[in-house]
JSON list of C-alpha atoms in Angstrom, two decimals:
[
{"chain": "A", "resi": 125, "resn": "MET", "atom": "CA", "xyz": [3.97, -3.67, 20.09]},
{"chain": "A", "resi": 126, "resn": "THR", "atom": "CA", "xyz": [6.50, -1.58, 21.99]},
{"chain": "A", "resi": 127, "resn": "GLU", "atom": "CA", "xyz": [5.93, 0.43, 25.13]},
{"chain": "A", "resi": 128, "resn": "LEU", "atom": "CA", "xyz": [5.84, 3.55, 22.96]},
{"chain": "A", "resi": 129, "resn": "HIS", "atom": "CA", "xyz": [3.17, 2.06, 20.68]},
{"chain": "A", "resi": 130, "resn": "GLN", "atom": "CA", "xyz": [0.98, 1.36, 23.70]},
{"chain": "A", "resi": 131, "resn": "ALA", "atom": "CA", "xyz": [1.45, 4.80, 25.22]},
{"chain": "A", "resi": 132, "resn": "ALA", "atom": "CA", "xyz": [0.77, 6.53, 21.90]},
{"chain": "A", "resi": 133, "resn": "ALA", "atom": "CA", "xyz": [-2.40, 4.51, 21.33]},
{"chain": "A", "resi": 134, "resn": "ALA", "atom": "CA", "xyz": [-3.61, 5.32, 24.83]},
{"chain": "A", "resi": 135, "resn": "GLY", "atom": "CA", "xyz": [-2.80, 8.99, 24.46]},
{"chain": "A", "resi": 136, "resn": "ASP", "atom": "CA", "xyz": [-0.60, 8.91, 27.56]},
{"chain": "A", "resi": 137, "resn": "PHE", "atom": "CA", "xyz": [1.35, 12.08, 26.76]},
{"chain": "A", "resi": 138, "resn": "ASP", "atom": "CA", "xyz": [3.51, 12.00, 29.89]},
{"chain": "A", "resi": 139, "resn": "GLN", "atom": "CA", "xyz": [4.62, 8.44, 29.29]},
{"chain": "A", "resi": 140, "resn": "VAL", "atom": "CA", "xyz": [5.28, 9.12, 25.62]},
{"chain": "A", "resi": 141, "resn": "GLU", "atom": "CA", "xyz": [7.37, 12.13, 26.60]},
{"chain": "A", "resi": 142, "resn": "GLU", "atom": "CA", "xyz": [9.31, 10.08, 29.14]},
{"chain": "A", "resi": 143, "resn": "ILE", "atom": "CA", "xyz": [10.00, 7.24, 26.72]},
{"chain": "A", "resi": 144, "resn": "LEU", "atom": "CA", "xyz": [11.16, 9.61, 24.01]},
{"chain": "A", "resi": 145, "resn": "GLY", "atom": "CA", "xyz": [13.24, 11.65, 26.43]},
{"chain": "A", "resi": 146, "resn": "GLN", "atom": "CA", "xyz": [15.11, 8.56, 27.59]},
{"chain": "A", "resi": 147, "resn": "ASN", "atom": "CA", "xyz": [15.50, 7.21, 24.04]},
{"chain": "A", "resi": 148, "resn": "LYS", "atom": "CA", "xyz": [13.97, 3.94, 25.19]},
{"chain": "A", "resi": 149, "resn": "CYS", "atom": "CA", "xyz": [12.16, 3.27, 21.90]},
{"chain": "A", "resi": 150, "resn": "ASN", "atom": "CA", "xyz": [12.58, 4.18, 18.27]},
{"chain": "A", "resi": 151, "resn": "PRO", "atom": "CA", "xyz": [9.64, 6.47, 17.33]},
{"chain": "A", "resi": 152, "resn": "ASN", "atom": "CA", "xyz": [9.63, 4.91, 13.86]},
{"chain": "A", "resi": 153, "resn": "GLN", "atom": "CA", "xyz": [9.52, 1.30, 15.05]},
{"chain": "A", "resi": 154, "resn": "ARG", "atom": "CA", "xyz": [7.05, -0.71, 12.97]},
{"chain": "A", "resi": 155, "resn": "ASP", "atom": "CA", "xyz": [4.83, -3.28, 14.66]},
{"chain": "A", "resi": 156, "resn": "ILE", "atom": "CA", "xyz": [4.77, -6.37, 12.45]},
{"chain": "A", "resi": 157, "resn": "ASP", "atom": "CA", "xyz": [1.82, -7.78, 14.41]},
{"chain": "A", "resi": 158, "resn": "TRP", "atom": "CA", "xyz": [-0.29, -4.72, 13.59]},
{"chain": "A", "resi": 159, "resn": "SER", "atom": "CA", "xyz": [0.27, -4.21, 9.87]},
{"chain": "A", "resi": 160, "resn": "TYR", "atom": "CA", "xyz": [3.57, -2.40, 10.47]},
{"chain": "A", "resi": 161, "resn": "LYS", "atom": "CA", "xyz": [2.00, 0.53, 12.31]},
{"chain": "A", "resi": 162, "resn": "THR", "atom": "CA", "xyz": [4.29, 3.03, 14.00]},
{"chain": "A", "resi": 163, "resn": "PRO", "atom": "CA", "xyz": [3.41, 4.86, 17.24]},
{"chain": "A", "resi": 164, "resn": "LEU", "atom": "CA", "xyz": [2.45, 7.83, 15.06]},
{"chain": "A", "resi": 165, "resn": "HIS", "atom": "CA", "xyz": [-0.13, 5.75, 13.19]},
{"chain": "A", "resi": 166, "resn": "TRP", "atom": "CA", "xyz": [-1.75, 4.83, 16.51]},
{"chain": "A", "resi": 167, "resn": "ALA", "atom": "CA", "xyz": [-1.76, 8.38, 17.86]},
{"chain": "A", "resi": 168, "resn": "ALA", "atom": "CA", "xyz": [-3.26, 9.74, 14.64]},
{"chain": "A", "resi": 169, "resn": "ALA", "atom": "CA", "xyz": [-5.95, 7.07, 14.53]},
{"chain": "A", "resi": 170, "resn": "LYS", "atom": "CA", "xyz": [-6.97, 7.74, 18.12]},
{"chain": "A", "resi": 171, "resn": "GLY", "atom": "CA", "xyz": [-6.99, 11.51, 17.68]},
{"chain": "A", "resi": 172, "resn": "HIS", "atom": "CA", "xyz": [-4.26, 12.27, 20.22]},
{"chain": "A", "resi": 173, "resn": "THR", "atom": "CA", "xyz": [-3.12, 15.55, 18.68]},
{"chain": "A", "resi": 174, "resn": "GLU", "atom": "CA", "xyz": [-0.46, 16.51, 21.21]},
{"chain": "A", "resi": 175, "resn": "THR", "atom": "CA", "xyz": [0.96, 13.01, 21.15]},
{"chain": "A", "resi": 176, "resn": "VAL", "atom": "CA", "xyz": [1.21, 13.28, 17.37]},
{"chain": "A", "resi": 177, "resn": "ARG", "atom": "CA", "xyz": [3.07, 16.57, 17.77]},
{"chain": "A", "resi": 178, "resn": "ILE", "atom": "CA", "xyz": [5.62, 15.32, 20.29]},
{"chain": "A", "resi": 179, "resn": "LEU", "atom": "CA", "xyz": [6.27, 12.16, 18.28]},
{"chain": "A", "resi": 180, "resn": "ILE", "atom": "CA", "xyz": [7.04, 14.21, 15.18]},
{"chain": "A", "resi": 181, "resn": "ASP", "atom": "CA", "xyz": [9.16, 16.61, 17.25]},
{"chain": "A", "resi": 182, "resn": "HIS", "atom": "CA", "xyz": [11.24, 13.60, 18.28]},
{"chain": "A", "resi": 183, "resn": "GLY", "atom": "CA", "xyz": [11.77, 12.27, 14.78]},
{"chain": "A", "resi": 184, "resn": "ALA", "atom": "CA", "xyz": [8.63, 10.27, 13.98]},
{"chain": "A", "resi": 185, "resn": "ARG", "atom": "CA", "xyz": [8.18, 10.27, 10.21]},
{"chain": "A", "resi": 186, "resn": "PRO", "atom": "CA", "xyz": [4.61, 11.00, 9.04]},
{"chain": "A", "resi": 187, "resn": "CYS", "atom": "CA", "xyz": [5.38, 9.52, 5.62]},
{"chain": "A", "resi": 188, "resn": "LEU", "atom": "CA", "xyz": [5.79, 5.96, 6.88]},
{"chain": "A", "resi": 189, "resn": "ARG", "atom": "CA", "xyz": [3.16, 3.49, 5.69]},
{"chain": "A", "resi": 190, "resn": "THR", "atom": "CA", "xyz": [1.55, 0.31, 6.90]},
{"chain": "A", "resi": 191, "resn": "GLU", "atom": "CA", "xyz": [1.60, -2.83, 4.77]},
{"chain": "A", "resi": 192, "resn": "HIS", "atom": "CA", "xyz": [-1.56, -1.59, 3.04]},
{"chain": "A", "resi": 193, "resn": "GLY", "atom": "CA", "xyz": [-0.02, 1.78, 2.26]},
{"chain": "A", "resi": 194, "resn": "TRP", "atom": "CA", "xyz": [-1.74, 3.88, 4.91]},
{"chain": "A", "resi": 195, "resn": "THR", "atom": "CA", "xyz": [0.00, 6.95, 6.29]},
{"chain": "A", "resi": 196, "resn": "PRO", "atom": "CA", "xyz": [-0.98, 8.52, 9.63]},
{"chain": "A", "resi": 197, "resn": "ALA", "atom": "CA", "xyz": [-3.21, 10.85, 7.60]},
{"chain": "A", "resi": 198, "resn": "HIS", "atom": "CA", "xyz": [-5.21, 7.87, 6.30]},
{"chain": "A", "resi": 199, "resn": "PHE", "atom": "CA", "xyz": [-5.92, 6.72, 9.86]},
{"chain": "A", "resi": 200, "resn": "ALA", "atom": "CA", "xyz": [-6.87, 10.22, 10.98]},
{"chain": "A", "resi": 201, "resn": "ALA", "atom": "CA", "xyz": [-9.21, 10.52, 8.00]},
{"chain": "A", "resi": 202, "resn": "GLU", "atom": "CA", "xyz": [-10.81, 7.15, 8.74]},
{"chain": "A", "resi": 203, "resn": "SER", "atom": "CA", "xyz": [-11.58, 8.21, 12.30]},
{"chain": "A", "resi": 204, "resn": "GLY", "atom": "CA", "xyz": [-12.60, 11.77, 11.43]},
{"chain": "A", "resi": 205, "resn": "ARG", "atom": "CA", "xyz": [-9.73, 13.34, 13.38]},
{"chain": "A", "resi": 206, "resn": "LEU", "atom": "CA", "xyz": [-9.81, 16.80, 11.82]},
{"chain": "A", "resi": 207, "resn": "ALA", "atom": "CA", "xyz": [-7.49, 18.36, 14.42]},
{"chain": "A", "resi": 208, "resn": "VAL", "atom": "CA", "xyz": [-4.86, 15.72, 13.68]},
{"chain": "A", "resi": 209, "resn": "LEU", "atom": "CA", "xyz": [-5.18, 16.30, 9.94]},
{"chain": "A", "resi": 210, "resn": "ARG", "atom": "CA", "xyz": [-4.75, 20.04, 10.45]},
{"chain": "A", "resi": 211, "resn": "LEU", "atom": "CA", "xyz": [-1.65, 19.44, 12.53]},
{"chain": "A", "resi": 212, "resn": "LEU", "atom": "CA", "xyz": [-0.14, 17.03, 10.03]},
{"chain": "A", "resi": 213, "resn": "HIS", "atom": "CA", "xyz": [-0.75, 19.50, 7.22]},
{"chain": "A", "resi": 214, "resn": "SER", "atom": "CA", "xyz": [0.77, 22.38, 9.20]},
{"chain": "A", "resi": 215, "resn": "LEU", "atom": "CA", "xyz": [3.91, 20.28, 9.65]},
{"chain": "A", "resi": 216, "resn": "HIS", "atom": "CA", "xyz": [4.05, 19.59, 5.89]},
{"chain": "A", "resi": 217, "resn": "ALA", "atom": "CA", "xyz": [3.31, 15.91, 6.35]},
{"chain": "A", "resi": 218, "resn": "PRO", "atom": "CA", "xyz": [2.21, 14.09, 3.18]},
{"chain": "A", "resi": 219, "resn": "ILE", "atom": "CA", "xyz": [-1.58, 13.96, 3.30]},
{"chain": "A", "resi": 220, "resn": "ASP", "atom": "CA", "xyz": [-2.21, 13.28, -0.37]},
{"chain": "A", "resi": 221, "resn": "LYS", "atom": "CA", "xyz": [-0.56, 9.90, -0.82]},
{"chain": "A", "resi": 222, "resn": "GLU", "atom": "CA", "xyz": [-2.45, 6.96, -2.31]},
{"chain": "A", "resi": 223, "resn": "ASP", "atom": "CA", "xyz": [-2.64, 3.61, -0.53]},
{"chain": "A", "resi": 224, "resn": "CYS", "atom": "CA", "xyz": [-2.43, 0.18, -2.16]},
{"chain": "A", "resi": 225, "resn": "CYS", "atom": "CA", "xyz": [-5.95, 0.62, -3.54]},
{"chain": "A", "resi": 226, "resn": "GLY", "atom": "CA", "xyz": [-5.26, 4.08, -4.93]},
{"chain": "A", "resi": 227, "resn": "ASP", "atom": "CA", "xyz": [-7.20, 5.89, -2.19]},
{"chain": "A", "resi": 228, "resn": "LYS", "atom": "CA", "xyz": [-5.98, 9.14, -0.66]},
{"chain": "A", "resi": 229, "resn": "PRO", "atom": "CA", "xyz": [-6.95, 10.23, 2.87]},
{"chain": "A", "resi": 230, "resn": "ALA", "atom": "CA", "xyz": [-9.67, 12.45, 1.37]},
{"chain": "A", "resi": 231, "resn": "ARG", "atom": "CA", "xyz": [-11.30, 9.39, -0.20]},
{"chain": "A", "resi": 232, "resn": "ILE", "atom": "CA", "xyz": [-11.08, 7.48, 3.08]},
{"chain": "A", "resi": 233, "resn": "ALA", "atom": "CA", "xyz": [-12.77, 10.36, 4.91]},
{"chain": "A", "resi": 234, "resn": "GLU", "atom": "CA", "xyz": [-15.48, 10.40, 2.25]},
{"chain": "A", "resi": 235, "resn": "ILE", "atom": "CA", "xyz": [-16.11, 6.67, 2.60]},
{"chain": "A", "resi": 236, "resn": "TYR", "atom": "CA", "xyz": [-16.60, 7.03, 6.36]},
{"chain": "A", "resi": 237, "resn": "GLY", "atom": "CA", "xyz": [-18.79, 10.10, 6.03]},
{"chain": "A", "resi": 238, "resn": "HIS", "atom": "CA", "xyz": [-16.47, 12.68, 7.60]},
{"chain": "A", "resi": 239, "resn": "GLN", "atom": "CA", "xyz": [-17.42, 15.58, 5.37]},
{"chain": "A", "resi": 240, "resn": "ASP", "atom": "CA", "xyz": [-15.54, 18.18, 7.41]},
{"chain": "A", "resi": 241, "resn": "CYS", "atom": "CA", "xyz": [-12.36, 16.18, 6.87]},
{"chain": "A", "resi": 242, "resn": "VAL", "atom": "CA", "xyz": [-13.13, 15.79, 3.17]},
{"chain": "A", "resi": 243, "resn": "ARG", "atom": "CA", "xyz": [-13.51, 19.53, 2.69]},
{"chain": "A", "resi": 244, "resn": "PHE", "atom": "CA", "xyz": [-10.30, 20.25, 4.54]},
{"chain": "A", "resi": 245, "resn": "LEU", "atom": "CA", "xyz": [-8.31, 17.56, 2.75]},
{"chain": "A", "resi": 246, "resn": "LYS", "atom": "CA", "xyz": [-9.44, 18.66, -0.71]},
{"chain": "A", "resi": 247, "resn": "LYS", "atom": "CA", "xyz": [-8.03, 22.13, -0.06]},
{"chain": "A", "resi": 248, "resn": "ALA", "atom": "CA", "xyz": [-4.98, 20.78, 1.74]},
{"chain": "A", "resi": 249, "resn": "GLU", "atom": "CA", "xyz": [-4.10, 18.50, -1.18]},
{"chain": "A", "resi": 250, "resn": "ILE", "atom": "CA", "xyz": [-3.73, 21.52, -3.46]},
{"chain": "A", "resi": 251, "resn": "GLU", "atom": "CA", "xyz": [-1.58, 23.33, -0.91]},
{"chain": "A", "resi": 252, "resn": "CYS", "atom": "CA", "xyz": [0.50, 20.21, -0.32]},
{"chain": "A", "resi": 253, "resn": "GLN", "atom": "CA", "xyz": [1.22, 19.80, -4.03]},
{"chain": "A", "resi": 254, "resn": "ALA", "atom": "CA", "xyz": [2.09, 23.48, -4.37]},
{"chain": "A", "resi": 255, "resn": "TYR", "atom": "CA", "xyz": [4.46, 23.32, -1.41]},
{"chain": "A", "resi": 256, "resn": "ARG", "atom": "CA", "xyz": [6.11, 20.22, -2.82]},
{"chain": "A", "resi": 257, "resn": "LYS", "atom": "CA", "xyz": [6.63, 22.00, -6.14]},
{"chain": "A", "resi": 258, "resn": "VAL", "atom": "CA", "xyz": [8.18, 25.08, -4.50]},
{"chain": "A", "resi": 259, "resn": "ALA", "atom": "CA", "xyz": [10.41, 22.90, -2.35]},
{"chain": "A", "resi": 260, "resn": "ALA", "atom": "CA", "xyz": [11.66, 21.06, -5.42]},
{"chain": "A", "resi": 261, "resn": "GLN", "atom": "CA", "xyz": [12.45, 24.34, -7.16]},
{"chain": "A", "resi": 262, "resn": "LYS", "atom": "CA", "xyz": [14.43, 25.52, -4.14]},
{"chain": "A", "resi": 263, "resn": "GLY", "atom": "CA", "xyz": [16.20, 22.21, -3.76]},
{"chain": "A", "resi": 264, "resn": "ILE", "atom": "CA", "xyz": [14.59, 21.51, -0.40]},
{"chain": "A", "resi": 265, "resn": "SER", "atom": "CA", "xyz": [14.46, 17.81, 0.44]},
{"chain": "A", "resi": 266, "resn": "LEU", "atom": "CA", "xyz": [11.09, 16.71, 1.80]},
{"chain": "A", "resi": 267, "resn": "ASP", "atom": "CA", "xyz": [10.67, 13.63, 3.95]},
{"chain": "A", "resi": 268, "resn": "ASP", "atom": "CA", "xyz": [7.50, 12.48, 2.22]},
{"chain": "A", "resi": 269, "resn": "THR", "atom": "CA", "xyz": [8.48, 9.07, 0.84]},
{"chain": "A", "resi": 270, "resn": "ASP", "atom": "CA", "xyz": [8.65, 5.75, 2.65]},
{"chain": "A", "resi": 271, "resn": "GLU", "atom": "CA", "xyz": [11.61, 4.16, 0.89]},
{"chain": "A", "resi": 272, "resn": "ASP", "atom": "CA", "xyz": [11.16, 0.72, 2.47]},
{"chain": "A", "resi": 273, "resn": "TRP", "atom": "CA", "xyz": [7.50, 0.58, 1.51]},
{"chain": "A", "resi": 274, "resn": "ALA", "atom": "CA", "xyz": [8.26, 1.73, -2.03]},
{"chain": "A", "resi": 275, "resn": "GLU", "atom": "CA", "xyz": [10.95, -0.93, -2.40]},
{"chain": "A", "resi": 276, "resn": "GLN", "atom": "CA", "xyz": [8.63, -3.61, -1.03]},
{"chain": "A", "resi": 277, "resn": "GLY", "atom": "CA", "xyz": [5.94, -2.52, -3.47]},
{"chain": "A", "resi": 278, "resn": "LYS", "atom": "CA", "xyz": [8.43, -2.80, -6.32]},
{"chain": "A", "resi": 279, "resn": "GLU", "atom": "CA", "xyz": [9.39, -6.33, -5.25]},
{"chain": "A", "resi": 280, "resn": "ASN", "atom": "CA", "xyz": [5.74, -7.32, -4.92]},
{"chain": "A", "resi": 281, "resn": "GLU", "atom": "CA", "xyz": [5.01, -6.04, -8.42]},
{"chain": "A", "resi": 282, "resn": "GLU", "atom": "CA", "xyz": [7.99, -7.92, -9.87]},
{"chain": "A", "resi": 283, "resn": "ASN", "atom": "CA", "xyz": [6.85, -11.10, -8.14]},
{"chain": "A", "resi": 284, "resn": "ARG", "atom": "CA", "xyz": [3.32, -10.58, -9.42]},
{"chain": "A", "resi": 285, "resn": "ILE", "atom": "CA", "xyz": [4.54, -10.14, -12.99]},
{"chain": "A", "resi": 286, "resn": "SER", "atom": "CA", "xyz": [6.82, -13.18, -12.72]},
{"chain": "A", "resi": 287, "resn": "LYS", "atom": "CA", "xyz": [3.99, -15.32, -11.35]},
{"chain": "A", "resi": 288, "resn": "SER", "atom": "CA", "xyz": [1.66, -14.09, -14.08]},
{"chain": "A", "resi": 289, "resn": "ASN", "atom": "CA", "xyz": [4.20, -14.97, -16.78]},
{"chain": "A", "resi": 290, "resn": "ILE", "atom": "CA", "xyz": [4.66, -18.45, -15.33]},
{"chain": "A", "resi": 291, "resn": "GLN", "atom": "CA", "xyz": [0.91, -19.01, -15.25]},
{"chain": "A", "resi": 292, "resn": "THR", "atom": "CA", "xyz": [0.57, -17.80, -18.84]},
{"chain": "A", "resi": 293, "resn": "LEU", "atom": "CA", "xyz": [3.37, -20.10, -20.01]},
{"chain": "A", "resi": 294, "resn": "TYR", "atom": "CA", "xyz": [1.83, -23.05, -18.17]},
{"chain": "A", "resi": 295, "resn": "SER", "atom": "CA", "xyz": [-1.57, -22.30, -19.64]},
{"chain": "A", "resi": 296, "resn": "GLU", "atom": "CA", "xyz": [-0.20, -22.13, -23.17]},
{"chain": "A", "resi": 297, "resn": "ASN", "atom": "CA", "xyz": [1.76, -25.38, -22.80]},
{"chain": "A", "resi": 298, "resn": "HIS", "atom": "CA", "xyz": [-1.17, -27.11, -21.12]},
{"chain": "A", "resi": 299, "resn": "HIS", "atom": "CA", "xyz": [-3.51, -26.03, -23.90]},
{"chain": "A", "resi": 300, "resn": "SER", "atom": "CA", "xyz": [-1.01, -27.17, -26.52]},
{"chain": "A", "resi": 301, "resn": "SER", "atom": "CA", "xyz": [-0.81, -30.62, -24.95]},
{"chain": "A", "resi": 302, "resn": "LEU", "atom": "CA", "xyz": [-4.55, -30.94, -24.68]},
{"chain": "A", "resi": 303, "resn": "THR", "atom": "CA", "xyz": [-5.13, -30.14, -28.34]},
{"chain": "A", "resi": 304, "resn": "MET", "atom": "CA", "xyz": [-2.97, -33.09, -29.29]},
{"chain": "A", "resi": 305, "resn": "PHE", "atom": "CA", "xyz": [-5.50, -35.43, -27.71]},
{"chain": "A", "resi": 306, "resn": "GLU", "atom": "CA", "xyz": [-8.47, -33.79, -29.34]},
{"chain": "A", "resi": 307, "resn": "GLU", "atom": "CA", "xyz": [-10.16, -35.51, -32.23]},
{"chain": "A", "resi": 308, "resn": "PRO", "atom": "CA", "xyz": [-9.75, -33.47, -35.43]},
{"chain": "A", "resi": 309, "resn": "VAL", "atom": "CA", "xyz": [-12.91, -31.78, -36.56]},
{"chain": "A", "resi": 310, "resn": "CYS", "atom": "CA", "xyz": [-14.46, -33.52, -39.54]},
{"chain": "A", "resi": 311, "resn": "ASP", "atom": "CA", "xyz": [-15.28, -31.62, -42.67]},
{"chain": "A", "resi": 312, "resn": "ARG", "atom": "CA", "xyz": [-18.95, -31.07, -43.37]},
{"chain": "A", "resi": 313, "resn": "GLY", "atom": "CA", "xyz": [-20.40, -34.33, -44.59]},
{"chain": "A", "resi": 314, "resn": "GLN", "atom": "CA", "xyz": [-17.48, -36.43, -43.39]},
{"chain": "A", "resi": 315, "resn": "GLN", "atom": "CA", "xyz": [-18.83, -39.38, -41.38]},
{"chain": "A", "resi": 316, "resn": "HIS", "atom": "CA", "xyz": [-15.67, -40.93, -39.98]},
{"chain": "A", "resi": 317, "resn": "THR", "atom": "CA", "xyz": [-12.50, -39.67, -38.30]},
{"chain": "A", "resi": 318, "resn": "ASP", "atom": "CA", "xyz": [-9.42, -39.85, -40.47]},
{"chain": "A", "resi": 319, "resn": "GLY", "atom": "CA", "xyz": [-7.21, -42.38, -38.67]},
{"chain": "A", "resi": 320, "resn": "ALA", "atom": "CA", "xyz": [-4.07, -41.03, -40.29]},
{"chain": "A", "resi": 321, "resn": "VAL", "atom": "CA", "xyz": [-4.67, -37.57, -38.85]},
{"chain": "A", "resi": 322, "resn": "VAL", "atom": "CA", "xyz": [-5.18, -38.98, -35.33]},
{"chain": "A", "resi": 323, "resn": "ALA", "atom": "CA", "xyz": [-2.00, -41.02, -35.61]},
{"chain": "A", "resi": 324, "resn": "ALA", "atom": "CA", "xyz": [-0.04, -37.96, -36.74]},
{"chain": "A", "resi": 325, "resn": "ALA", "atom": "CA", "xyz": [-1.36, -35.92, -33.84]},
{"chain": "A", "resi": 326, "resn": "TYR", "atom": "CA", "xyz": [-0.46, -38.63, -31.36]},
{"chain": "A", "resi": 327, "resn": "LYS", "atom": "CA", "xyz": [3.04, -38.90, -32.83]},
{"chain": "A", "resi": 328, "resn": "GLU", "atom": "CA", "xyz": [3.46, -35.14, -32.53]},
{"chain": "A", "resi": 329, "resn": "MET", "atom": "CA", "xyz": [2.34, -35.30, -28.92]},
{"chain": "A", "resi": 330, "resn": "LYS", "atom": "CA", "xyz": [4.89, -38.01, -28.15]},
{"chain": "A", "resi": 331, "resn": "ASN", "atom": "CA", "xyz": [7.66, -35.81, -29.54]},
{"chain": "A", "resi": 332, "resn": "HIS", "atom": "CA", "xyz": [6.74, -33.09, -27.07]},
{"chain": "A", "resi": 333, "resn": "ILE", "atom": "CA", "xyz": [6.86, -35.30, -23.98]}
]
């Protein structure tokens, strides 16, 4: 955790301003020990509205996500920080993004019982989508995507699919080998196992080893 992370979490506006003014810390620095939170995540979670504002004014990106896909809006929603959510929305920050579980900030606010935040976010989501559409039509580039997180998610999905395919292949081969040891099912009324069939199965198994 950097000095800026600590100041943002504590809501120490003067120190945050000093650090940013002297370019002592990157406002988008991720803290690997705290799920890749940025100073903005901390300020939003703690409800430090003015700290959120000055961080964004100095280049903090409200689209950046933690390892679980949470934006600053998710943290503000979890803590019921309506003022922070209003500020983020006024600055056209993405407040309608889904996390790794498919939950938007509105859903997080609902889970934690912050109904005032839920009502605001439901309306804000519509406005956010409309603004994004207009911006696209006008060719305005919006900073609402965390490229690193998206790329990591793509890699994780590819690894998951690869692992699943390997497990499926192993399961099929393992099942195939096991069936070679199984005693053939006797026809109805048959009292004894056909030795020739067992021998053939064993020979087939040997060929696969």
